[in-house]
Every structure is written in structure tokens, then in C-alpha cells.
XYZ file of N, CA and C in Angstrom:
717
model
N 0.605 32.440 -9.590
C -0.731 32.060 -10.032
C -1.758 32.707 -9.099
N -2.602 33.550 -9.661
C -3.595 34.301 -8.876
C -4.812 33.417 -8.603
N -5.223 33.359 -7.322
C -6.276 32.416 -6.924
C -7.382 33.094 -6.134
N -8.608 32.549 -6.286
C -9.762 32.948 -5.486
C -10.335 31.688 -4.841
N -10.695 31.794 -3.560
C -11.294 30.680 -2.830
C -12.786 30.945 -2.673
N -13.608 29.980 -3.075
C -15.065 30.127 -2.996
C -15.627 29.015 -2.122
N -16.202 29.400 -0.984
C -16.775 28.417 -0.050
C -17.698 29.169 0.899
N -18.879 28.618 1.172
C -19.804 29.311 2.074
C -19.501 29.048 3.542
N -18.465 28.243 3.827
C -18.059 27.977 5.204
C -16.758 28.735 5.506
N -16.814 29.741 6.381
C -15.623 30.543 6.680
C -14.441 29.702 7.178
N -14.713 28.707 8.005
C -13.618 27.882 8.535
C -12.927 27.097 7.424
N -13.693 26.625 6.460
C -13.109 25.892 5.339
C -12.251 26.817 4.476
N -12.744 28.038 4.265
C -11.946 29.006 3.498
C -10.630 29.296 4.217
N -10.710 29.498 5.526
C -9.508 29.803 6.305
C -8.520 28.636 6.282
N -9.050 27.418 6.386
C -8.194 26.238 6.395
C -7.448 26.103 5.065
N -8.173 26.247 3.975
C -7.551 26.117 2.666
C -6.569 27.260 2.411
N -6.938 28.456 2.807
C -6.054 29.608 2.637
C -4.754 29.394 3.404
N -4.859 28.904 4.623
C -3.668 28.643 5.443
C -2.728 27.658 4.749
N -3.276 26.604 4.157
C -2.447 25.605 3.483
C -1.832 26.166 2.203
N -2.575 26.993 1.478
C -2.066 27.545 0.222
C -0.997 28.613 0.440
N -1.027 29.272 1.588
C -0.040 30.309 1.865
C 1.376 29.753 1.971
N 1.496 28.442 2.092
C 2.822 27.813 2.157
C 3.508 27.815 0.792
N 2.771 28.147 -0.275
C 3.313 28.085 -1.631
C 3.427 29.499 -2.198
N 4.675 29.939 -2.400
C 4.887 31.302 -2.877
C 4.399 31.499 -4.307
N 4.174 30.380 -5.024
C 3.686 30.504 -6.406
C 2.203 30.844 -6.469
N 1.492 30.692 -5.337
C 0.052 30.956 -5.289
C -0.208 32.286 -4.593
N -0.886 33.178 -5.287
C -1.236 34.495 -4.732
C -2.750 34.555 -4.571
N -3.218 34.513 -3.333
C -4.661 34.530 -3.070
C -5.158 35.975 -3.149
N -5.943 36.272 -4.172
C -6.359 37.652 -4.416
C -7.794 37.921 -3.989
N -8.515 36.895 -3.533
C -9.884 37.134 -3.112
C -10.563 35.892 -2.579
N -11.689 36.119 -1.881
C -12.525 35.041 -1.345
C -13.981 35.393 -1.609
N -14.824 34.372 -1.651
C -16.261 34.593 -1.826
C -17.025 33.534 -1.054
N -18.187 33.923 -0.504
C -18.974 32.996 0.304
C -20.191 32.442 -0.427
N -20.358 32.788 -1.703
C -21.468 32.242 -2.485
C -21.148 32.378 -3.963
N -21.916 31.702 -4.789
C -21.664 31.694 -6.212
C -21.797 33.056 -6.870
N -22.811 33.838 -6.450
C -23.033 35.147 -7.063
C -21.860 36.091 -6.797
N -21.429 36.144 -5.525
C -20.288 37.000 -5.180
C -19.030 36.514 -5.894
N -18.888 35.202 -6.003
C -17.708 34.631 -6.667
C -17.662 35.043 -8.131
N -18.801 34.977 -8.800
C -18.844 35.332 -10.220
C -18.441 36.787 -10.428
N -18.932 37.666 -9.559
C -18.572 39.083 -9.652
C -17.066 39.277 -9.501
N -16.468 38.601 -8.504
C -15.032 38.766 -8.255
C -14.196 38.152 -9.372
N -14.657 37.032 -9.884
C -13.898 36.354 -10.949
C -13.883 37.194 -12.216
N -15.025 37.781 -12.570
C -15.087 38.640 -13.751
C -14.235 39.888 -13.557
N -14.241 40.413 -12.321
C -13.498 41.637 -12.032
C -11.990 41.412 -11.899
N -11.604 40.379 -11.151
C -10.193 40.172 -10.833
C -9.467 39.251 -11.808
N -10.215 38.444 -12.552
C -9.651 37.523 -13.543
C -8.529 36.648 -12.954
N -8.872 35.801 -12.002
C -7.867 34.911 -11.408
C -7.444 33.813 -12.381
N -6.312 33.212 -12.104
C -5.852 32.080 -12.910
C -6.533 30.792 -12.477
N -6.858 30.693 -11.179
C -7.448 29.466 -10.645
C -8.495 29.811 -9.596
N -9.545 28.995 -9.536
C -10.591 29.134 -8.518
C -10.687 27.824 -7.760
N -10.530 27.905 -6.437
C -10.749 26.751 -5.561
C -12.216 26.821 -5.154
N -13.003 25.860 -5.633
C -14.451 25.998 -5.637
C -15.163 24.887 -4.865
N -15.926 25.292 -3.851
C -16.787 24.349 -3.128
C -17.971 23.986 -4.023
N -18.581 22.840 -3.772
C -19.697 22.400 -4.617
C -21.042 22.647 -3.949
N -21.200 22.172 -2.726
C -22.472 22.324 -2.021
C -22.568 23.711 -1.399
N -23.228 24.632 -2.108
C -23.461 25.982 -1.584
C -24.909 26.364 -1.830
N -25.419 27.233 -0.973
C -26.811 27.660 -1.106
C -27.005 28.498 -2.366
N -28.183 28.436 -2.931
C -28.609 29.219 -4.100
C -27.901 28.803 -5.385
N -26.594 28.936 -5.451
C -25.861 28.551 -6.656
C -24.786 27.533 -6.291
N -24.885 26.326 -6.831
C -23.902 25.297 -6.507
C -22.590 25.572 -7.246
N -21.528 24.938 -6.755
C -20.242 25.085 -7.410
C -20.245 24.556 -8.833
N -21.008 23.503 -9.085
C -21.090 22.951 -10.437
C -21.774 23.924 -11.400
N -22.813 24.584 -10.911
C -23.504 25.568 -11.757
C -22.576 26.744 -12.061
N -21.830 27.187 -11.036
C -20.891 28.278 -11.244
C -19.797 27.863 -12.232
N -19.307 26.628 -12.099
C -18.270 26.137 -13.018
C -18.763 26.158 -14.458
N -20.022 25.782 -14.654
C -20.611 25.795 -16.001
C -20.643 27.214 -16.561
N -20.963 28.191 -15.721
C -21.007 29.584 -16.147
C -19.601 30.099 -16.463
N -18.630 29.674 -15.674
C -17.253 30.137 -15.874
C -16.689 29.645 -17.206
N -17.131 28.465 -17.620
C -16.628 27.924 -18.889
C -17.065 28.761 -20.086
N -18.063 29.629 -19.888
C -18.535 30.481 -20.974
C -17.720 31.772 -21.113
N -16.851 32.041 -20.133
C -16.042 33.246 -20.180
C -15.000 33.142 -21.288
N -14.570 34.294 -21.774
C -13.572 34.326 -22.843
C -12.260 33.691 -22.377
N -11.865 33.981 -21.137
C -10.668 33.385 -20.553
C -11.032 32.767 -19.212
N -11.620 31.571 -19.229
C -12.075 30.949 -17.982
C -10.897 30.552 -17.096
N -11.063 30.689 -15.787
C -9.998 30.268 -14.883
C -9.955 28.747 -14.769
N -8.826 28.250 -14.352
C -8.716 26.827 -14.030
C -9.483 26.561 -12.744
N -10.094 25.392 -12.651
C -10.922 25.074 -11.484
C -10.319 23.915 -10.689
N -10.282 24.102 -9.376
C -9.982 23.010 -8.447
C -11.183 22.916 -7.515
N -11.916 21.821 -7.581
C -13.052 21.659 -6.680
C -12.557 21.266 -5.289
N -13.200 21.843 -4.281
C -12.826 21.573 -2.891
C -14.115 21.339 -2.109
N -14.394 20.100 -1.754
C -15.707 19.757 -1.218
C -15.623 18.607 -0.226
N -16.683 18.439 0.526
C -16.764 17.324 1.472
C -17.455 16.110 0.863
N -17.873 16.203 -0.407
C -18.676 15.163 -1.028
C -17.944 14.496 -2.201
N -17.473 13.263 -2.032
C -16.726 12.584 -3.101
C -17.599 12.167 -4.283
N -18.923 12.098 -4.105
C -19.796 11.572 -5.153
C -19.974 12.518 -6.340
N -19.427 13.740 -6.256
C -19.530 14.676 -7.376
C -18.322 14.611 -8.311
N -17.380 13.770 -8.005
C -16.099 13.787 -8.712
C -16.259 13.613 -10.222
N -17.030 12.628 -10.648
C -17.177 12.352 -12.080
C -17.762 13.547 -12.804
N -18.816 14.126 -12.247
C -19.451 15.279 -12.878
C -18.518 16.491 -12.869
N -17.764 16.638 -11.785
C -16.865 17.788 -11.658
C -15.822 17.815 -12.755
N -15.278 16.666 -13.106
C -14.212 16.633 -14.100
C -14.720 16.881 -15.522
N -16.034 16.922 -15.702
C -16.581 17.331 -17.000
C -16.269 18.795 -17.276
N -15.973 19.526 -16.198
C -15.639 20.941 -16.339
C -14.127 21.153 -16.379
N -13.398 20.074 -16.703
C -11.949 20.110 -16.874
C -11.233 20.586 -15.616
N -11.745 20.174 -14.467
C -11.091 20.522 -13.205
C -9.713 19.875 -13.141
N -8.761 20.611 -12.596
C -7.407 20.089 -12.469
C -7.315 19.111 -11.305
N -8.110 19.350 -10.255
C -8.067 18.457 -9.095
C -9.392 18.516 -8.343
N -9.534 17.587 -7.391
C -10.766 17.452 -6.614
C -10.342 17.216 -5.165
N -10.311 18.287 -4.371
C -9.870 18.188 -2.979
C -11.044 17.821 -2.080
N -10.777 16.912 -1.164
C -11.814 16.498 -0.217
C -11.539 17.055 1.178
N -12.589 17.572 1.804
C -12.483 18.041 3.188
C -12.490 16.836 4.135
N -11.783 16.932 5.261
C -10.897 18.022 5.679
C -9.608 18.018 4.853
N -9.149 19.198 4.478
C -7.955 19.310 3.649
C -6.707 18.936 4.448
N -5.702 18.479 3.731
C -4.402 18.254 4.373
C -3.310 18.750 3.437
N -2.119 18.946 3.984
C -1.044 19.563 3.212
C -0.588 18.699 2.042
N -0.743 17.376 2.144
C -0.302 16.491 1.062
C -1.170 16.679 -0.176
N -2.499 16.597 -0.013
C -3.370 16.725 -1.185
C -3.343 18.142 -1.748
N -3.197 19.140 -0.902
C -3.094 20.513 -1.401
C -1.795 20.688 -2.178
N -0.702 20.111 -1.671
C 0.575 20.183 -2.379
C 0.509 19.514 -3.740
N -0.173 18.382 -3.820
C -0.324 17.692 -5.107
C -1.148 18.531 -6.077
N -2.179 19.203 -5.559
C -3.010 20.052 -6.419
C -2.206 21.232 -6.959
N -1.388 21.845 -6.098
C -0.559 22.969 -6.533
C 0.429 22.511 -7.602
N 1.024 21.337 -7.414
C 1.969 20.806 -8.409
C 1.282 20.603 -9.754
N 0.052 20.070 -9.747
C -0.688 19.879 -11.002
C -1.006 21.224 -11.664
N -1.363 22.205 -10.853
C -1.656 23.530 -11.391
C -0.424 24.127 -12.070
N 0.728 23.993 -11.430
C 1.948 24.570 -11.985
C 2.394 23.841 -13.241
N 2.184 22.533 -13.280
C 2.505 21.790 -14.508
C 1.604 22.252 -15.651
N 0.342 22.482 -15.350
C -0.605 22.967 -16.372
C -0.174 24.351 -16.860
N 0.225 25.204 -15.931
C 0.666 26.543 -16.293
C 1.891 26.488 -17.188
N 2.821 25.586 -16.881
C 4.041 25.457 -17.665
C 3.730 25.015 -19.095
N 2.791 24.083 -19.244
C 2.435 23.596 -20.581
C 1.762 24.672 -21.419
N 0.971 25.530 -20.763
C 0.201 26.528 -21.489
C 0.957 27.827 -21.701
N 2.086 27.987 -21.022
C 2.823 29.243 -21.061
C 3.408 29.473 -22.439
N 3.154 30.630 -23.054
C 3.714 30.910 -24.377
C 5.206 31.197 -24.301
N 5.910 30.914 -25.382
C 7.330 31.225 -25.442
C 7.523 32.712 -25.661
N 8.694 33.197 -25.312
C 9.020 34.590 -25.579
C 9.106 34.791 -27.093
N 8.926 36.026 -27.589
C 8.926 36.270 -29.028
C 10.190 35.804 -29.727
N 11.356 35.866 -29.031
C 12.597 35.459 -29.672
C 12.889 33.980 -29.507
N 11.942 33.234 -28.949
C 12.132 31.800 -28.773
C 12.831 31.437 -27.485
N 13.231 32.444 -26.710
C 13.904 32.168 -25.448
C 12.888 31.811 -24.371
N 13.387 31.303 -23.272
C 12.524 30.820 -22.197
C 12.188 31.955 -21.238
N 10.904 32.133 -20.931
C 10.508 33.176 -19.981
C 10.904 32.780 -18.559
N 10.609 31.555 -18.176
C 10.910 31.067 -16.827
C 11.435 29.640 -16.917
N 12.429 29.342 -16.112
C 12.929 27.979 -16.017
C 12.196 27.283 -14.883
N 11.517 26.172 -15.200
C 10.805 25.399 -14.180
C 11.783 24.431 -13.525
N 11.925 24.543 -12.205
C 12.828 23.676 -11.452
C 11.996 22.832 -10.505
N 12.002 21.527 -10.711
C 11.232 20.622 -9.860
C 12.059 20.239 -8.645
N 11.607 20.694 -7.474
C 12.214 20.327 -6.205
C 11.247 19.420 -5.452
N 11.696 18.895 -4.321
C 10.834 18.004 -3.537
C 9.590 18.736 -3.057
N 9.702 20.044 -2.771
C 8.573 20.797 -2.255
C 7.595 21.222 -3.346
N 8.004 21.143 -4.602
C 7.143 21.570 -5.689
C 7.957 22.145 -6.833
N 7.303 22.868 -7.720
C 7.961 23.449 -8.889
C 8.196 24.934 -8.644
N 9.443 25.348 -8.826
C 9.828 26.750 -8.660
C 10.126 27.326 -10.035
N 9.704 28.572 -10.276
C 9.926 29.214 -11.563
C 10.947 30.335 -11.391
N 12.035 30.252 -12.156
C 13.148 31.189 -12.015
C 13.392 31.877 -13.357
N 13.553 33.187 -13.324
C 13.884 33.922 -14.544
C 15.308 33.577 -14.968
N 15.541 33.226 -16.242
C 16.897 32.909 -16.701
C 17.898 34.035 -16.432
N 17.434 35.275 -16.475
C 18.331 36.405 -16.250
C 18.827 36.463 -14.803
N 18.123 35.803 -13.883
C 18.542 35.801 -12.481
C 19.548 34.693 -12.174
N 19.716 33.756 -13.096
C 20.619 32.625 -12.858
C 22.060 33.059 -13.081
N 22.928 32.742 -12.116
C 24.364 33.002 -12.267
C 25.018 31.845 -13.012
N 24.792 30.642 -12.504
C 25.347 29.450 -13.164
C 24.625 28.202 -12.679
N 24.810 27.124 -13.422
C 24.308 25.803 -13.045
C 25.505 24.858 -13.035
N 25.502 23.908 -12.135
C 26.595 22.935 -12.110
C 26.068 21.580 -11.674
N 26.766 20.554 -12.091
C 26.367 19.190 -11.777
C 27.181 18.673 -10.612
N 26.500 18.193 -9.573
C 27.168 17.526 -8.465
C 26.919 16.026 -8.603
N 27.123 15.265 -7.547
C 27.064 13.806 -7.642
C 25.705 13.325 -8.144
N 24.627 13.760 -7.512
C 23.296 13.291 -7.879
C 22.372 14.398 -8.377
N 22.688 15.641 -8.050
C 21.805 16.753 -8.367
C 22.470 17.750 -9.311
N 21.634 18.554 -9.949
C 22.106 19.731 -10.660
C 21.760 20.937 -9.800
N 22.720 21.821 -9.607
C 22.538 22.986 -8.765
C 22.317 24.204 -9.646
N 21.265 24.958 -9.373
C 20.978 26.201 -10.084
C 21.181 27.337 -9.090
N 22.145 28.208 -9.367
C 22.543 29.247 -8.420
C 22.101 30.620 -8.911
N 21.336 31.322 -8.092
C 21.006 32.721 -8.333
C 21.657 33.541 -7.224
N 21.597 34.854 -7.341
C 22.198 35.696 -6.309
C 21.480 35.526 -4.979
N 20.171 35.241 -5.044
C 19.367 35.147 -3.830
C 19.312 33.742 -3.233
N 19.368 32.710 -4.090
C 19.085 31.369 -3.588
C 19.717 30.310 -4.482
N 19.911 29.117 -3.907
C 20.417 27.962 -4.647
C 19.333 26.898 -4.703
N 19.088 26.335 -5.891
C 18.052 25.325 -6.088
C 18.694 24.002 -6.476
N 18.054 22.914 -6.090
C 18.532 21.570 -6.412
C 17.484 20.864 -7.267
N 17.919 20.243 -8.343
C 17.001 19.514 -9.216
C 17.660 18.235 -9.707
N 16.842 17.247 -10.036
C 17.355 15.976 -10.576
C 17.606 16.056 -12.075
N 17.154 17.130 -12.701
C 17.312 17.265 -14.151
C 18.794 17.329 -14.524
N 19.222 16.588 -15.546
C 20.623 16.638 -15.979
C 20.986 18.040 -16.472
N 22.256 18.366 -16.403
C 22.721 19.676 -16.863
C 22.419 19.869 -18.348
N 22.530 18.793 -19.124
C 22.256 18.873 -20.555
C 20.810 19.284 -20.808
N 19.886 18.797 -19.975
C 18.473 19.153 -20.124
C 18.260 20.643 -19.856
N 18.908 21.172 -18.818
C 18.796 22.600 -18.528
C 19.409 23.432 -19.653
N 20.509 22.951 -20.195
C 21.149 23.653 -21.309
C 20.199 23.760 -22.496
N 19.452 22.693 -22.787
C 18.494 22.710 -23.891
C 17.339 23.675 -23.609
N 16.866 23.684 -22.369
C 15.757 24.564 -22.012
C 16.161 26.028 -22.080
N 17.430 26.314 -21.758
C 17.922 27.684 -21.738
C 18.485 28.124 -23.082
N 18.367 27.257 -24.067
C 18.858 27.583 -25.403
C 18.135 28.825 -25.924
N 18.910 29.767 -26.451
C 18.324 31.019 -26.904
C 18.543 32.140 -25.919
N 18.907 31.796 -24.670
C 19.290 32.784 -23.680
C 20.811 32.899 -23.668
N 21.319 33.811 -22.890
C 22.759 34.056 -22.879
C 23.490 33.095 -21.955
N 23.503 31.824 -22.324
C 24.191 30.814 -21.510
C 25.248 30.109 -22.342
N 26.327 29.738 -21.666
C 27.454 29.085 -22.313
C 27.955 27.976 -21.396
N 28.359 26.864 -21.994
C 28.865 25.743 -21.206
C 30.392 25.687 -21.343
N 31.129 26.266 -20.385
C 32.588 26.327 -20.480
C 33.287 25.053 -20.021
N 32.518 24.161 -19.426
C 33.076 22.938 -18.841
C 31.946 21.915 -18.781
N 32.280 20.632 -18.809
C 31.243 19.604 -18.827
C 30.322 19.658 -17.611
N 30.803 20.259 -16.511
C 30.007 20.290 -15.276
C 29.393 21.645 -14.978
N 29.575 22.621 -15.894
C 29.097 23.972 -15.611
C 28.368 24.583 -16.807
N 27.381 25.417 -16.488
C 26.661 26.225 -17.463
C 26.576 27.623 -16.861
N 27.057 28.649 -17.568
C 27.128 29.981 -16.975
C 26.324 31.000 -17.778
N 25.857 32.011 -17.091
C 25.187 33.146 -17.708
C 26.267 34.138 -18.129
N 26.472 34.317 -19.435
C 27.574 35.160 -19.900
C 27.369 36.634 -19.540
N 26.131 37.029 -19.265
C 25.880 38.408 -18.820
C 26.519 38.676 -17.463
N 26.746 37.611 -16.693
C 27.273 37.755 -15.336
C 28.790 37.588 -15.263
N 29.434 37.255 -16.384
C 30.880 37.033 -16.359
C 31.600 38.346 -16.068
N 32.451 38.324 -15.057
C 33.164 39.531 -14.632
C 34.636 39.496 -15.015
N 35.246 38.305 -14.926
C 36.676 38.203 -15.195
C 37.031 36.813 -15.697
N 37.986 36.754 -16.616
C 38.503 35.499 -17.159
C 40.014 35.507 -16.937
N 40.521 34.535 -16.193
C 41.947 34.526 -15.838
C 42.588 33.181 -16.199
N 43.868 33.204 -16.640
C 44.579 31.955 -16.958
C 44.705 31.077 -15.720
N 44.666 29.771 -15.955
C 44.757 28.820 -14.846
C 45.980 27.940 -15.046
N 45.869 26.838 -15.802
C 47.044 26.029 -16.124
C 46.756 25.193 -17.366
N 47.827 24.826 -18.076
C 47.723 23.998 -19.293
C 46.724 24.553 -20.304
N 46.665 25.863 -20.428
C 45.789 26.480 -21.416
C 44.355 26.664 -20.946
N 44.027 26.155 -19.761
C 42.677 26.326 -19.210
C 42.578 27.678 -18.512
N 41.339 28.113 -18.280
C 41.095 29.376 -17.598
C 40.102 29.162 -16.464
N 39.958 30.206 -15.668
C 38.900 30.265 -14.664
C 38.127 31.558 -14.885
N 36.836 31.521 -14.591
C 36.069 32.759 -14.686
C 35.361 33.042 -13.372
N 35.129 34.298 -13.131
C 34.355 34.722 -11.962
C 33.114 35.458 -12.457
N 32.060 35.353 -11.670
C 30.781 35.949 -12.031
C 30.389 37.022 -11.022
N 29.693 38.021 -11.486
C 29.154 39.041 -10.588
C 28.147 38.399 -9.634
N 28.345 38.589 -8.341
C 27.404 38.062 -7.360
C 27.851 36.801 -6.662
N 29.038 36.258 -7.024
C 29.539 35.056 -6.359
C 31.062 35.021 -6.436
N 31.686 34.413 -5.428
C 33.149 34.284 -5.395
C 33.613 32.953 -5.969
N 32.694 32.139 -6.434
C 33.033 30.819 -6.961
C 33.886 30.957 -8.223
N 34.966 30.169 -8.284
C 35.811 30.122 -9.469
C 35.339 28.979 -10.360
N 34.959 29.290 -11.577
C 34.397 28.291 -12.483
C 35.432 27.940 -13.551
N 35.745 26.651 -13.722
C 36.755 26.259 -14.704
C 36.259 26.425 -16.143
N 37.186 26.790 -17.011
C 36.898 26.886 -18.443
C 37.880 25.961 -19.151
N 37.386 24.881 -19.723
C 38.244 23.945 -20.439
C 38.932 24.657 -21.599
N 40.183 24.296 -21.867
C 40.954 25.019 -22.884
C 40.306 24.937 -24.266
N 39.549 23.874 -24.524
C 38.872 23.740 -25.819
C 37.745 24.751 -26.005
N 37.296 25.353 -24.897
C 36.165 26.285 -24.973
C 36.560 27.732 -24.746
N 37.828 27.997 -24.473
C 38.266 29.360 -24.169
C 38.000 30.309 -25.333
N 38.395 29.909 -26.539
C 38.228 30.774 -27.710
C 36.757 31.088 -27.962
N 35.918 30.072 -27.901
C 34.480 30.286 -28.139
C 33.874 31.190 -27.076
N 34.308 31.011 -25.835
C 33.773 31.860 -24.760
C 34.201 33.299 -24.961
N 35.454 33.519 -25.325
C 35.908 34.891 -25.547
C 35.147 35.548 -26.694
N 34.845 34.783 -27.707
C 34.072 35.332 -28.817
C 32.674 35.731 -28.365
N 32.070 34.913 -27.521
C 30.731 35.228 -27.000
C 30.766 36.495 -26.146
N 31.800 36.603 -25.314
C 31.910 37.733 -24.396
C 32.208 39.047 -25.129
N 32.867 38.958 -26.270
C 33.325 40.164 -26.964
C 32.384 40.585 -28.090
N 31.253 39.893 -28.220
C 30.280 40.280 -29.260
C 29.720 41.677 -28.988
């Protein structure tokens, strides 16, 4: 999510920027110290979100927000101010959040989570109905993973594990829920506790009692294939 910070106080901009840099989903593409400069950058850079101070000289944040709403593709607004009394008026501009100075990591984290939830709701589906990104809710926030990067998902005692070549993610979402979200992508459930990306299947080997094991490119993990699903999996792999 591309962001611009607008505040006439350099220390406030630096403080907010420092807190936002903790979130890899937020890409800070610009800063502005007044409403006029902000409008120029917003029209030029077309950010997804603007973190906007309210009390600024010449052009207030509320006036700028009103102007932004007239754009063909207005950015999402998060007000960031030292004055709580503007909250009611601010939300008339459909602000996602209202941060109060001095900022802290908790309120900034909550604002980022709200922004990502909004992005997920507004995100269009791929033309073939498949999912562009899988949203994984972790304790630190929401992570977006390309389905093509996923090797497999598996259910442990309390969590569902989503494994990519680069990283492993933990989510409370049931495996069945992930299977529904990934419907339309190249995923197959060979076992009640596993969901695999068939593009990554490297080898299928006999195990015992008619069951098999499969290995995936990028991991040494042996994944069980229940004997009831062997035929269907082979058909998927041989298409």
C-alpha cells in the first residue's frame, strides 16, 4: 500500500514514518509539509493512503481531504493530529482511522490493520475467479501471499501453517477456510490435514496400505496422500 505523510511538523512526520516502516505492507512514497505541496504529490504519485495532519497553515487537513474526495480515484485517508475535537467532522470524509499525537505503535498497528482489511474488501478478483493474494491474519497484522508462492498448508494442533519457500506463516483460520479461498487455483487436498500446490509436486511414491507420499519442490517434507485421493491426485497431475 503506497502512502504519503502530510504534516507541517518535521518531527511528527519522522515519528510516524518510523512507526510505519515496521510494516512491510506500507510503502512510504512521499512526504509533504503543507496542503498545497501534498495535493501536487498526491495527484502526481497517486498513493493508496494519505496520513493527514489537520491543523496546518494556509490549508487545513480537512480542506485538503474535501478536495481529495473530488479526485477520480481518491486515496484513503487516515487523519493524524493532536486535536481529538475534529474526529466527528473528519469521519465525514470516510477516514479509515484517526490517530492522535503522540503516536504509539499500538494505534498505528491498528490503523494499518484497518487499512489492509479495507484493501482486501475492495480488491478485485482475478479474471478467472482465482485469488490474487491470500490474506493471512497473524498477531502482527495481515500478510498478503501470492497463491503461486505457497508450497503447502497444513493443520497443527491450534494453528494452520502456510509454507512458502521463503517463510512459514501461522494463522487461526481452519484449513477448510483456506481451501475455499484458494478455490480456482492449483491446489489439492490429498489428506485431511494438508493442502498442496500441485504445481510444486515433484514426486509421488508408494507408502503403505495403498497410501502414498509426495514431495514438493523447495522442501524435504514428506506429505501423506490418503489412498482415497491417490487416483484424483494423479489425474490432476497428469492433465
